Tab-separated table of C-alpha atoms in Angstrom:
chain	number	residue	atom	x	y	z
A	103	MET	CA	-0.006	-0.034	-0.024
A	104	ILE	CA	2.829	2.369	0.937
A	105	LEU	CA	4.489	1.419	-2.271
A	106	PHE	CA	1.324	2.275	-4.196
A	107	LEU	CA	1.006	5.737	-2.670
A	108	GLN	CA	4.628	6.428	-3.183
A	109	ASN	CA	4.356	5.542	-6.827
A	110	ILE	CA	1.267	7.820	-7.215
A	111	ALA	CA	3.106	10.755	-5.521
A	112	ARG	CA	6.110	10.138	-7.598
A	113	PHE	CA	4.121	10.250	-10.721
A	114	ILE	CA	2.437	13.596	-9.924
A	115	LEU	CA	5.736	15.162	-8.588
A	116	VAL	CA	7.803	14.079	-11.655
A	117	LEU	CA	5.185	15.385	-14.061
A	118	LEU	CA	4.863	18.668	-12.364
A	119	VAL	CA	8.673	19.096	-12.102
A	120	GLN	CA	8.942	18.029	-15.861
A	121	VAL	CA	6.395	20.335	-17.214
A	122	PHE	CA	6.913	23.554	-15.088
A	123	VAL	CA	10.485	23.447	-14.399
A	124	LEU	CA	12.629	21.447	-16.760
A	125	ASN	CA	10.770	22.072	-20.007
A	126	ASN	CA	11.529	25.599	-19.460
A	127	ILE	CA	15.352	25.177	-19.304
A	128	ARG	CA	17.044	26.270	-22.524
A	129	PHE	CA	20.620	26.105	-21.567
A	130	SER	CA	22.782	26.501	-24.657
A	131	GLY	CA	19.785	26.273	-26.939
A	132	PHE	CA	19.078	22.575	-26.873
A	133	ILE	CA	19.300	20.997	-23.357
A	134	ASN	CA	15.939	19.888	-22.220
A	135	PRO	CA	16.297	16.943	-19.822
A	136	TYR	CA	13.422	14.533	-19.449
A	137	ILE	CA	13.326	12.901	-16.077
A	138	TYR	CA	9.716	12.151	-16.053
A	139	ILE	CA	10.746	8.650	-17.215
A	140	LEU	CA	12.020	8.203	-13.670
A	141	PHE	CA	8.464	7.177	-12.787
A	142	ILE	CA	8.597	4.163	-15.257
A	143	LEU	CA	12.186	3.396	-14.105
A	144	LEU	CA	11.350	2.968	-10.665
A	145	LEU	CA	8.297	0.875	-10.892
A	146	PRO	CA	8.895	-2.393	-8.787
A	147	THR	CA	10.741	-5.070	-10.571
A	148	ARG	CA	7.987	-7.517	-10.803
A	149	PHE	CA	5.345	-5.033	-11.879
A	150	PRO	CA	3.076	-6.409	-14.463
A	151	ARG	CA	4.365	-5.645	-17.866
A	152	SER	CA	1.206	-4.773	-19.627
A	153	LEU	CA	0.245	-2.451	-16.929
A	154	SER	CA	3.752	-0.656	-16.994
A	155	LEU	CA	3.174	-0.325	-20.803
A	156	ILE	CA	-0.195	1.284	-20.299
A	157	LEU	CA	1.201	3.501	-17.629
A	158	GLY	CA	4.157	4.390	-19.875
A	159	PHE	CA	1.544	5.333	-22.675
A	160	ILE	CA	-0.370	7.582	-20.350
A	161	THR	CA	2.695	9.359	-18.876
A	162	GLY	CA	4.015	10.018	-22.310
A	163	LEU	CA	0.713	11.253	-23.608
A	164	ILE	CA	0.342	13.718	-20.624
A	165	ILE	CA	3.845	15.133	-21.345
A	166	ASP	CA	3.020	15.356	-25.058
A	167	SER	CA	-0.224	17.266	-24.319
A	168	PHE	CA	1.756	19.879	-22.431
A	169	THR	CA	4.507	20.267	-25.224
A	170	ASN	CA	2.230	19.851	-28.243
A	171	THR	CA	3.980	16.980	-29.551
A	172	PRO	CA	1.307	14.314	-29.895
A	173	GLY	CA	2.643	10.697	-29.757
A	174	ILE	CA	6.387	11.481	-29.574
A	175	HIS	CA	6.871	11.109	-25.819
A	176	ALA	CA	4.249	8.358	-25.844
A	177	PHE	CA	6.093	6.179	-28.342
A	178	ALA	CA	9.439	6.779	-26.537
A	179	THR	CA	8.071	5.988	-23.177
A	180	VAL	CA	6.089	2.801	-24.261
A	181	LEU	CA	9.431	1.622	-25.746
A	182	LEU	CA	11.160	2.310	-22.442
A	183	ALA	CA	8.534	0.290	-20.490
A	184	TYR	CA	8.714	-2.516	-22.815
A	185	LEU	CA	12.568	-2.794	-22.767
A	186	ARG	CA	12.697	-2.272	-19.026
A	187	ASN	CA	12.317	-5.977	-18.206
A	188	PRO	CA	14.958	-7.425	-20.614
A	189	VAL	CA	17.497	-4.684	-19.427
A	190	ILE	CA	16.864	-5.628	-15.796
A	191	LYS	CA	17.282	-9.352	-16.639
A	192	ALA	CA	20.557	-8.591	-18.455
A	193	PHE	CA	22.189	-6.387	-15.753
A	194	THR	CA	20.987	-7.885	-12.527
A	195	SER	CA	20.823	-11.305	-10.966
A	196	ILE	CA	17.620	-11.076	-9.058
A	197	GLU	CA	16.290	-14.279	-7.529
A	198	GLU	CA	12.879	-15.629	-8.154
A	199	GLY	CA	10.219	-14.416	-5.711
A	200	VAL	CA	11.912	-11.233	-4.583
A	201	ASN	CA	10.491	-7.869	-5.850
A	202	PRO	CA	12.930	-5.072	-5.268
A	203	VAL	CA	12.415	-1.416	-6.230
A	204	PRO	CA	15.050	-0.431	-8.680
A	205	GLY	CA	17.729	1.753	-6.953
A	206	PHE	CA	21.210	1.584	-5.536
A	207	TYR	CA	20.014	-0.540	-2.740
A	208	GLY	CA	17.765	-2.907	-4.787
A	209	PHE	CA	20.124	-3.472	-7.801
A	210	GLY	CA	23.498	-2.519	-6.423
A	211	VAL	CA	25.427	0.576	-7.610
A	212	GLY	CA	26.887	-0.744	-10.946
A	213	PRO	CA	23.836	-2.571	-12.295
A	214	PHE	CA	21.486	0.286	-11.327
A	215	ILE	CA	23.776	2.837	-13.209
A	216	LYS	CA	23.977	0.477	-16.180
A	217	TYR	CA	20.210	0.069	-16.205
A	218	VAL	CA	19.545	3.909	-16.028
A	219	VAL	CA	22.213	4.759	-18.762
A	220	THR	CA	20.868	2.151	-21.162
A	221	LEU	CA	17.184	2.992	-20.868
A	222	VAL	CA	17.758	6.742	-20.953
A	223	LEU	CA	19.859	6.496	-24.032
A	224	LEU	CA	17.068	4.351	-25.705
A	225	HIS	CA	14.516	6.650	-24.750
A	226	HIS	CA	16.270	9.738	-25.760
A	227	THR	CA	17.331	8.258	-29.185
A	228	ALA	CA	13.771	7.340	-29.926
A	229	PHE	CA	12.441	10.583	-28.849
A	230	PHE	CA	14.932	12.980	-30.640
A	231	PHE	CA	14.792	11.010	-33.843
A	232	LEU	CA	11.103	11.238	-33.791
A	233	GLU	CA	11.142	14.872	-32.849
A	234	VAL	CA	13.237	15.821	-36.011
A	235	PHE	CA	11.552	13.032	-38.101
A	236	SER	CA	14.362	12.720	-40.496
A	237	PHE	CA	17.870	11.243	-40.724
A	238	MET	CA	19.223	14.378	-42.304
A	239	ASN	CA	21.779	16.071	-40.010
A	240	ALA	CA	21.918	12.897	-37.886
A	241	GLY	CA	25.242	14.133	-36.527
A	242	GLN	CA	23.435	16.973	-34.722
A	243	THR	CA	20.603	14.780	-33.487
A	244	VAL	CA	23.213	12.410	-32.096
A	245	LEU	CA	24.881	15.319	-30.384
A	246	ARG	CA	21.621	16.265	-29.076
A	247	ILE	CA	20.719	12.820	-27.800
A	248	LEU	CA	24.212	12.502	-26.139
A	249	MET	CA	24.194	15.834	-24.333
A	250	ASN	CA	20.550	15.487	-23.082
A	251	SER	CA	21.110	11.962	-22.032
A	252	PHE	CA	24.038	13.033	-19.941
A	253	VAL	CA	22.056	15.695	-18.245
A	254	THR	CA	18.944	13.375	-17.627
A	255	ILE	CA	21.309	10.518	-16.292
A	256	THR	CA	23.219	12.969	-14.000
A	257	LEU	CA	19.865	14.245	-12.606
A	258	ILE	CA	18.420	10.835	-12.014
A	259	ILE	CA	21.579	9.393	-10.531
A	260	GLY	CA	21.966	12.443	-8.407
A	261	LEU	CA	18.274	12.309	-7.200
A	262	GLN	CA	18.622	8.618	-6.325
A	263	SER	CA	21.902	9.092	-4.470
A	264	LEU	CA	20.018	11.667	-2.189
A	265	LYS	CA	17.862	8.816	-0.968
A	266	SER	CA	19.035	6.807	1.991
A	267	GLY	CA	18.249	3.385	3.193
A	268	LYS	CA	15.705	0.856	1.860
A	269	THR	CA	13.216	3.115	0.087
B	16	MET	CA	-9.607	-21.863	-30.628
B	17	ARG	CA	-8.009	-22.719	-27.393
B	18	LYS	CA	-4.610	-22.442	-29.077
B	19	LEU	CA	-5.463	-19.042	-30.315
B	20	ILE	CA	-6.403	-17.926	-26.756
B	21	ALA	CA	-3.170	-19.523	-25.411
B	22	PHE	CA	-1.225	-17.550	-28.027
B	23	LEU	CA	-3.007	-14.310	-27.334
B	24	ILE	CA	-2.269	-14.779	-23.538
B	25	LYS	CA	1.398	-15.799	-24.006
B	26	TYR	CA	2.158	-12.897	-26.323
B	27	SER	CA	-0.288	-10.259	-24.739
B	28	VAL	CA	2.564	-8.079	-23.582
B	29	VAL	CA	4.121	-7.899	-27.184
B	30	ILE	CA	0.686	-7.289	-28.745
B	31	LEU	CA	-0.055	-4.600	-26.292
B	32	PHE	CA	3.305	-2.945	-26.962
B	33	ILE	CA	2.825	-3.000	-30.688
B	34	LEU	CA	-0.695	-1.647	-30.339
B	35	LEU	CA	0.365	1.190	-28.118
B	36	GLU	CA	3.375	1.927	-30.437
B	37	LEU	CA	1.107	2.062	-33.483
B	38	LEU	CA	-1.336	4.258	-31.745
B	39	SER	CA	1.587	6.806	-30.786
B	40	PHE	CA	2.900	6.653	-34.274
B	41	GLY	CA	-0.507	7.467	-35.699
B	42	LEU	CA	-0.836	10.431	-33.418
B	43	ILE	CA	2.697	11.681	-34.600
B	44	VAL	CA	1.750	11.284	-38.190
B	45	ASN	CA	-1.532	12.771	-38.033
B	46	ASN	CA	-0.157	15.794	-36.218
B	47	ASN	CA	0.297	18.256	-39.153
B	48	GLY	CA	0.097	21.562	-37.448
B	49	TYR	CA	-3.309	23.047	-38.193
B	50	GLN	CA	-5.755	20.291	-37.495
B	51	LYS	CA	-4.065	18.555	-34.697
B	52	SER	CA	-6.405	17.276	-31.962
B	53	VAL	CA	-7.166	19.832	-29.377
B	54	PHE	CA	-7.605	17.196	-26.610
B	55	PHE	CA	-3.962	16.090	-26.466
B	56	SER	CA	-2.561	19.549	-26.777
B	57	SER	CA	-1.917	22.678	-24.501
B	58	GLY	CA	-5.121	24.160	-26.030
B	59	ASN	CA	-6.982	21.713	-23.780
B	60	THR	CA	-8.878	23.726	-21.102
B	61	VAL	CA	-7.310	21.790	-18.129
B	62	LEU	CA	-3.739	22.125	-19.505
B	63	ALA	CA	-4.133	25.697	-20.572
B	64	SER	CA	-5.443	26.658	-17.178
B	65	LEU	CA	-2.482	24.918	-15.520
B	66	TYR	CA	-0.158	26.782	-17.741
B	67	GLU	CA	-1.971	30.049	-16.993
B	68	VAL	CA	-1.270	29.522	-13.312
B	69	SER	CA	2.441	28.755	-13.874
B	70	ASN	CA	2.618	31.934	-16.026
B	71	SER	CA	0.879	34.179	-13.545
B	72	VAL	CA	3.747	33.293	-11.075
B	73	VAL	CA	6.427	33.657	-13.687
B	74	GLU	CA	5.132	36.691	-15.303
B	75	TYR	CA	6.212	38.853	-12.265
B	76	PHE	CA	9.767	38.247	-13.155
B	77	TYR	CA	9.367	39.973	-16.413
B	78	LEU	CA	7.454	42.957	-15.331
B	79	ARG	CA	10.546	45.149	-15.362
B	80	GLN	CA	11.258	44.154	-19.021
B	81	ALA	CA	7.704	44.769	-19.970
B	82	ASN	CA	7.823	48.188	-18.398
B	83	ASN	CA	11.057	49.205	-20.123
B	84	GLY	CA	9.546	48.079	-23.383
B	85	LEU	CA	6.364	50.088	-22.893
B	86	ALA	CA	8.224	53.232	-21.868
B	87	LEU	CA	10.335	52.990	-24.928
B	88	GLU	CA	7.475	52.569	-27.192
B	89	ASN	CA	5.672	55.373	-25.498
B	90	THR	CA	8.463	57.978	-26.238
B	91	GLN	CA	8.880	56.645	-29.840
B	92	LEU	CA	5.103	57.233	-30.307
B	93	LYS	CA	5.395	60.668	-28.796
B	94	ASN	CA	8.390	61.513	-31.159
B	95	GLN	CA	6.408	60.402	-34.079
B	96	LEU	CA	3.480	62.484	-33.161
B	97	VAL	CA	5.665	65.608	-32.940
B	98	GLU	CA	7.230	64.849	-36.236
B	99	LEU	CA	3.802	64.230	-37.867
B	100	LYS	CA	2.466	67.449	-36.498
B	101	ASN	CA	5.502	69.274	-37.933
B	102	GLN	CA	4.950	67.661	-41.509
B	103	LEU	CA	1.384	68.469	-41.408
B	104	GLN	CA	2.224	72.223	-40.881
B	105	VAL	CA	4.811	72.173	-43.765
B	106	ILE	CA	2.602	70.368	-46.171
B	107	ALA	CA	-0.737	72.118	-45.714
B	108	PRO	CA	0.199	75.730	-46.851
B	109	ALA	CA	2.454	74.251	-49.681
B	110	ASP	CA	-0.419	72.396	-51.243
B	111	SER	CA	-2.981	75.072	-51.166
B	112	VAL	CA	-0.736	77.907	-52.347
B	113	ASN	CA	1.506	76.275	-54.912
B	114	GLN	CA	-0.637	74.412	-57.431
B	115	ASN	CA	2.368	73.435	-59.548
B	116	GLN	CA	3.833	70.120	-58.701
B	117	LEU	CA	7.163	70.773	-57.049
B	118	GLN	CA	9.436	67.972	-56.143
B	119	VAL	CA	7.914	65.780	-53.514
B	120	ASP	CA	9.855	65.347	-50.331
B	121	PRO	CA	11.186	61.738	-50.306
B	122	GLN	CA	9.937	61.542	-46.792
B	123	ASN	CA	6.471	61.757	-48.074
B	124	GLU	CA	6.668	58.953	-50.550
B	125	ILE	CA	6.452	56.308	-47.945
B	126	SER	CA	4.214	55.541	-45.079
B	127	TYR	CA	4.787	53.004	-42.198
B	128	ILE	CA	2.547	50.088	-41.156
B	129	TYR	CA	2.896	48.955	-37.711
B	130	ALA	CA	3.242	45.043	-37.091
B	131	LYS	CA	4.107	42.827	-34.235
B	132	VAL	CA	6.428	39.976	-34.562
B	133	ILE	CA	4.696	36.767	-33.633
B	134	HIS	CA	7.339	34.289	-34.656
B	135	ASN	CA	11.006	34.761	-35.081
B	136	SER	CA	14.158	32.527	-35.295
B	137	THR	CA	17.761	33.348	-35.120
B	138	ASN	CA	19.478	30.011	-34.787
B	139	LYS	CA	18.556	28.318	-38.055
B	140	MET	CA	20.227	28.622	-41.442
B	141	GLN	CA	17.078	29.871	-43.126
B	142	ASN	CA	15.596	32.372	-40.595
B	143	TYR	CA	12.070	33.664	-41.069
B	144	ILE	CA	9.863	36.204	-39.237
B	145	THR	CA	6.143	36.145	-39.030
B	146	LEU	CA	4.250	39.310	-38.656
B	147	ASN	CA	0.597	39.827	-37.458
B	148	LYS	CA	-0.394	42.016	-40.259
B	149	GLY	CA	-1.305	40.987	-43.792
B	150	GLU	CA	-2.928	41.890	-47.046
B	151	ARG	CA	-6.051	43.517	-45.362
B	152	ASP	CA	-3.588	45.852	-43.613
B	153	GLY	CA	-2.138	47.042	-46.830
B	154	ILE	CA	1.031	44.715	-46.782
B	155	ARG	CA	2.168	43.376	-49.987
B	156	VAL	CA	5.180	41.333	-51.187
B	157	ASP	CA	8.575	43.273	-51.536
B	158	MET	CA	7.870	45.887	-48.889
B	159	GLY	CA	10.757	46.733	-46.587
B	160	VAL	CA	10.670	46.008	-42.979
B	161	VAL	CA	12.552	48.063	-40.361
B	162	ASN	CA	12.436	48.779	-36.634
B	163	GLU	CA	13.727	51.698	-34.650
B	164	ASP	CA	17.377	50.445	-34.937
B	165	GLY	CA	17.545	49.797	-38.661
B	166	VAL	CA	16.754	47.378	-41.505
B	167	VAL	CA	15.097	44.016	-40.654
B	168	GLY	CA	14.234	42.471	-44.012
B	169	ILE	CA	11.900	42.183	-46.834
B	170	VAL	CA	8.292	40.835	-46.993
B	171	ALA	CA	8.324	37.469	-49.008
B	172	LYS	CA	4.811	36.275	-48.698
B	173	VAL	CA	1.516	37.638	-47.622
B	174	THR	CA	-1.831	36.035	-46.719
B	175	GLU	CA	-4.941	37.892	-45.592
B	176	LYS	CA	-3.901	38.350	-41.932
B	177	PHE	CA	-0.274	37.402	-41.727
B	178	SER	CA	2.940	37.979	-43.606
B	179	VAL	CA	6.380	36.352	-43.660
B	180	VAL	CA	9.496	38.329	-43.859
B	181	ILE	CA	12.970	37.139	-44.934
B	182	PRO	CA	15.264	38.947	-42.615
B	183	VAL	CA	18.790	40.133	-43.315
B	184	ILE	CA	19.952	37.049	-41.429
B	185	ASN	CA	18.884	34.672	-44.229
B	186	PRO	CA	21.265	33.862	-47.066
B	187	LYS	CA	18.323	34.193	-49.527
B	188	LEU	CA	18.195	37.951	-49.101
B	189	GLN	CA	20.766	40.342	-50.568
B	190	ILE	CA	20.250	44.036	-49.759
B	191	ASN	CA	22.126	46.655	-51.664
B	192	SER	CA	23.938	48.904	-49.234
B	193	LYS	CA	26.388	51.736	-49.332
B	194	PHE	CA	28.733	53.543	-47.094
B	195	LYS	CA	27.453	56.724	-45.680
B	196	SER	CA	30.773	58.463	-45.993
B	197	ASN	CA	31.569	57.875	-49.674
B	198	ASN	CA	28.531	56.366	-51.394
B	199	TYR	CA	30.367	53.095	-52.520
B	200	SER	CA	27.725	50.423	-52.691
B	201	GLY	CA	27.649	46.575	-52.502
B	202	PRO	CA	25.318	43.693	-51.467
B	203	ILE	CA	25.219	42.243	-48.005
B	204	VAL	CA	24.864	38.556	-47.701
B	205	TRP	CA	24.555	36.503	-44.498
B	206	GLU	CA	26.832	33.552	-44.046
B	207	GLY	CA	24.764	31.652	-41.526
B	208	LYS	CA	26.987	31.798	-38.529
B	209	ASP	CA	26.090	34.423	-36.149
B	210	TYR	CA	22.850	36.435	-36.055
B	211	ARG	CA	24.743	39.705	-34.970
B	212	PHE	CA	27.041	39.834	-38.081
B	213	THR	CA	26.800	39.789	-41.810
B	214	LYS	CA	29.189	40.219	-44.755
B	215	LEU	CA	29.554	43.040	-47.311
B	216	ASN	CA	30.691	42.093	-50.742
B	217	ASP	CA	31.948	43.885	-53.915
B	218	ILE	CA	33.923	46.657	-52.287
B	219	ALA	CA	36.988	47.218	-54.433
B	220	ARG	CA	40.488	47.546	-53.325
B	221	HIS	CA	40.796	51.368	-53.828
B	222	VAL	CA	37.864	52.314	-51.641
B	223	LYS	CA	38.692	54.131	-48.499
B	224	PHE	CA	36.886	53.337	-45.317
B	225	ALA	CA	37.635	52.695	-41.644
B	226	LEU	CA	36.385	50.431	-38.820
B	227	GLY	CA	33.086	51.716	-37.399
B	228	ASP	CA	32.009	53.411	-40.724
B	229	THR	CA	28.256	53.363	-41.050
B	230	LEU	CA	26.396	51.371	-43.745
B	231	ILE	CA	23.052	52.483	-45.022
B	232	THR	CA	20.579	51.331	-47.658
B	233	SER	CA	21.355	52.608	-51.235
B	234	GLY	CA	17.780	53.344	-52.246
B	235	TYR	CA	18.100	51.520	-55.422
B	236	THR	CA	15.332	49.088	-54.753
B	237	TYR	CA	11.537	49.633	-54.279
B	238	SER	CA	11.781	48.291	-50.731
B	239	PHE	CA	13.785	50.762	-48.814
B	240	PRO	CA	14.285	54.490	-49.131
B	241	GLU	CA	17.837	55.788	-49.081
B	242	GLY	CA	19.720	56.055	-45.776
B	243	ILE	CA	18.318	53.556	-43.428
B	244	LEU	CA	20.940	52.137	-41.012
B	245	ILE	CA	22.115	48.602	-41.670
B	246	GLY	CA	25.110	48.298	-39.517
B	247	THR	CA	28.709	49.202	-38.905
B	248	VAL	CA	32.049	47.959	-40.111
B	249	ASP	CA	33.237	45.557	-37.453
B	250	ASP	CA	36.270	44.126	-39.088
B	251	PHE	CA	37.792	43.835	-42.570
B	252	VAL	CA	40.546	41.876	-44.347
B	253	ILE	CA	42.234	42.085	-47.822
B	254	ASN	CA	44.865	39.633	-49.021
B	255	GLU	CA	47.608	40.843	-51.430
B	256	SER	CA	45.911	39.009	-54.342
B	257	ASP	CA	42.315	39.985	-53.686
B	258	ALA	CA	40.480	42.618	-55.703
B	259	TYR	CA	37.673	42.995	-53.108
B	260	TYR	CA	37.652	43.513	-49.443
B	261	ASP	CA	36.209	40.891	-47.117
B	262	ILE	CA	34.202	43.147	-44.667
B	263	LYS	CA	32.451	41.945	-41.553
B	264	ILE	CA	29.500	44.087	-40.649
B	265	ARG	CA	27.886	44.384	-37.223
B	266	LEU	CA	24.099	44.559	-37.732
B	267	ALA	CA	22.215	47.431	-36.065
B	268	VAL	CA	19.250	45.393	-35.328
B	269	ASN	CA	19.234	42.765	-32.556
B	270	PHE	CA	17.140	39.878	-34.042
B	271	ARG	CA	17.093	38.069	-30.737
B	272	THR	CA	14.812	40.615	-29.060
B	273	LEU	CA	12.718	41.731	-32.083
B	274	SER	CA	9.164	42.446	-31.115
B	275	HIS	CA	7.742	45.566	-33.023
B	276	VAL	CA	8.519	46.441	-36.505
B	277	GLN	CA	7.389	48.963	-39.191
B	278	VAL	CA	6.639	47.785	-42.662
B	279	ILE	CA	7.498	50.436	-45.308
B	280	ASN	CA	4.781	51.263	-47.760
B	281	TYR	CA	6.375	52.841	-50.839
B	282	LEU	CA	3.470	54.620	-52.282
B	283	ASN	CA	4.806	55.114	-55.878
B	284	TYR	CA	5.700	51.384	-56.105
B	285	GLU	CA	3.194	50.682	-59.024
B	286	GLU	CA	4.214	53.612	-60.883
B	287	GLN	CA	7.787	53.097	-60.840
B	288	ARG	CA	7.582	49.487	-61.661
B	289	GLN	CA	5.275	50.133	-64.677
B	290	LEU	CA	7.508	52.785	-65.975
B	291	GLU	CA	10.661	50.636	-65.669
B	292	LYS	CA	8.772	47.649	-67.232
B	293	SER	CA	7.687	49.794	-70.066
B	294	VAL	CA	11.245	50.834	-70.778
B	295	THR	CA	12.725	47.237	-70.763
B	296	GLN	CA	9.872	45.915	-72.930
B	297	GLN	CA	10.552	48.375	-75.855
B	298	PRO	CA	12.314	46.697	-78.764
């Protein structure tokens, strides 16, 4: 129950911060970190996959509505929600029957960082290529992906390391 | 049948994934600017009111800027009022007393149309500006656009209510310019690097000028009268083998903060064009 309320609170908080703070950052013209995916990233490991897909779609669609980019965030976030489980399987060795929340405590420092970096890169790659909707000037798009991923990953890791203990 | 159901259950996650991705992709493809769905956009009432709340907090930070802008505009308008009053006094008796057509003061050949910039870019290779005035406000293609600092660009396309301007910071536009000090003229072309600078071409080796010299419009086009400020010489190079200078011009207008502009309406446009056309068409 606590976990449920925690996730609801995280959902609202992350969306508010994303829409009203981070979307207004225009540092050096094209830095716009997307940390709203933290909500999907931090769902419990054994969370039903179909449900996380639907939640990802809804989250993406809400962000899309605020930024007038119908479908783009939704697409990238559903992709993220789908690839979450394979990535967890690849980087961690969680036994059957345990259901840790992703984090430094639940996954261990190394695997968790790998998990975040991989998924953020995948999400940002999908998002920025869909945003320009062409492979022309791919170099610039890749630069955008790398710089924004760096900022997003730093923010997520930083936020997570502020937490202490089991949660 | 049972196998089908078993199949569906087994692959339900993949099927749901593909379904949601197709739905998202459909939204992306169907979103072509004008008829996008209102529900999933910031035009939605709920979202718009959320933005309004956030804006009502943020707008306090910009009050000082807004105030400065209004004060500046106010003084400009007052100055123009005085100028217009003076012109009126000069013109009125001249018209009534002297019936014979004397030379018209070039200042009276043009009128200004005010417009507000509603979209503007400076970081692209092909920059464009959109204005909130169009055909029904008297704007037509080829009109020059200026603001209080100097030349902005030329109107490229007009619809009923809006118009698109090609600014000086777009390589498609070449404006003929000349030095205020010695009348040597050449076209300016933007190179696509920095919105504050442009390049002046075709100035030959023997021309004498200095850093900081003023560059103005030449008046050879229908778009601008003579003598509107374009910029100042910021830097120049000439190699031993070159016949022409390589001159860097600092633009007078700051395109980043452009908000209000004036469109120049050259009143004799049609007449001049007809005349020139009739000459070139003669065998």
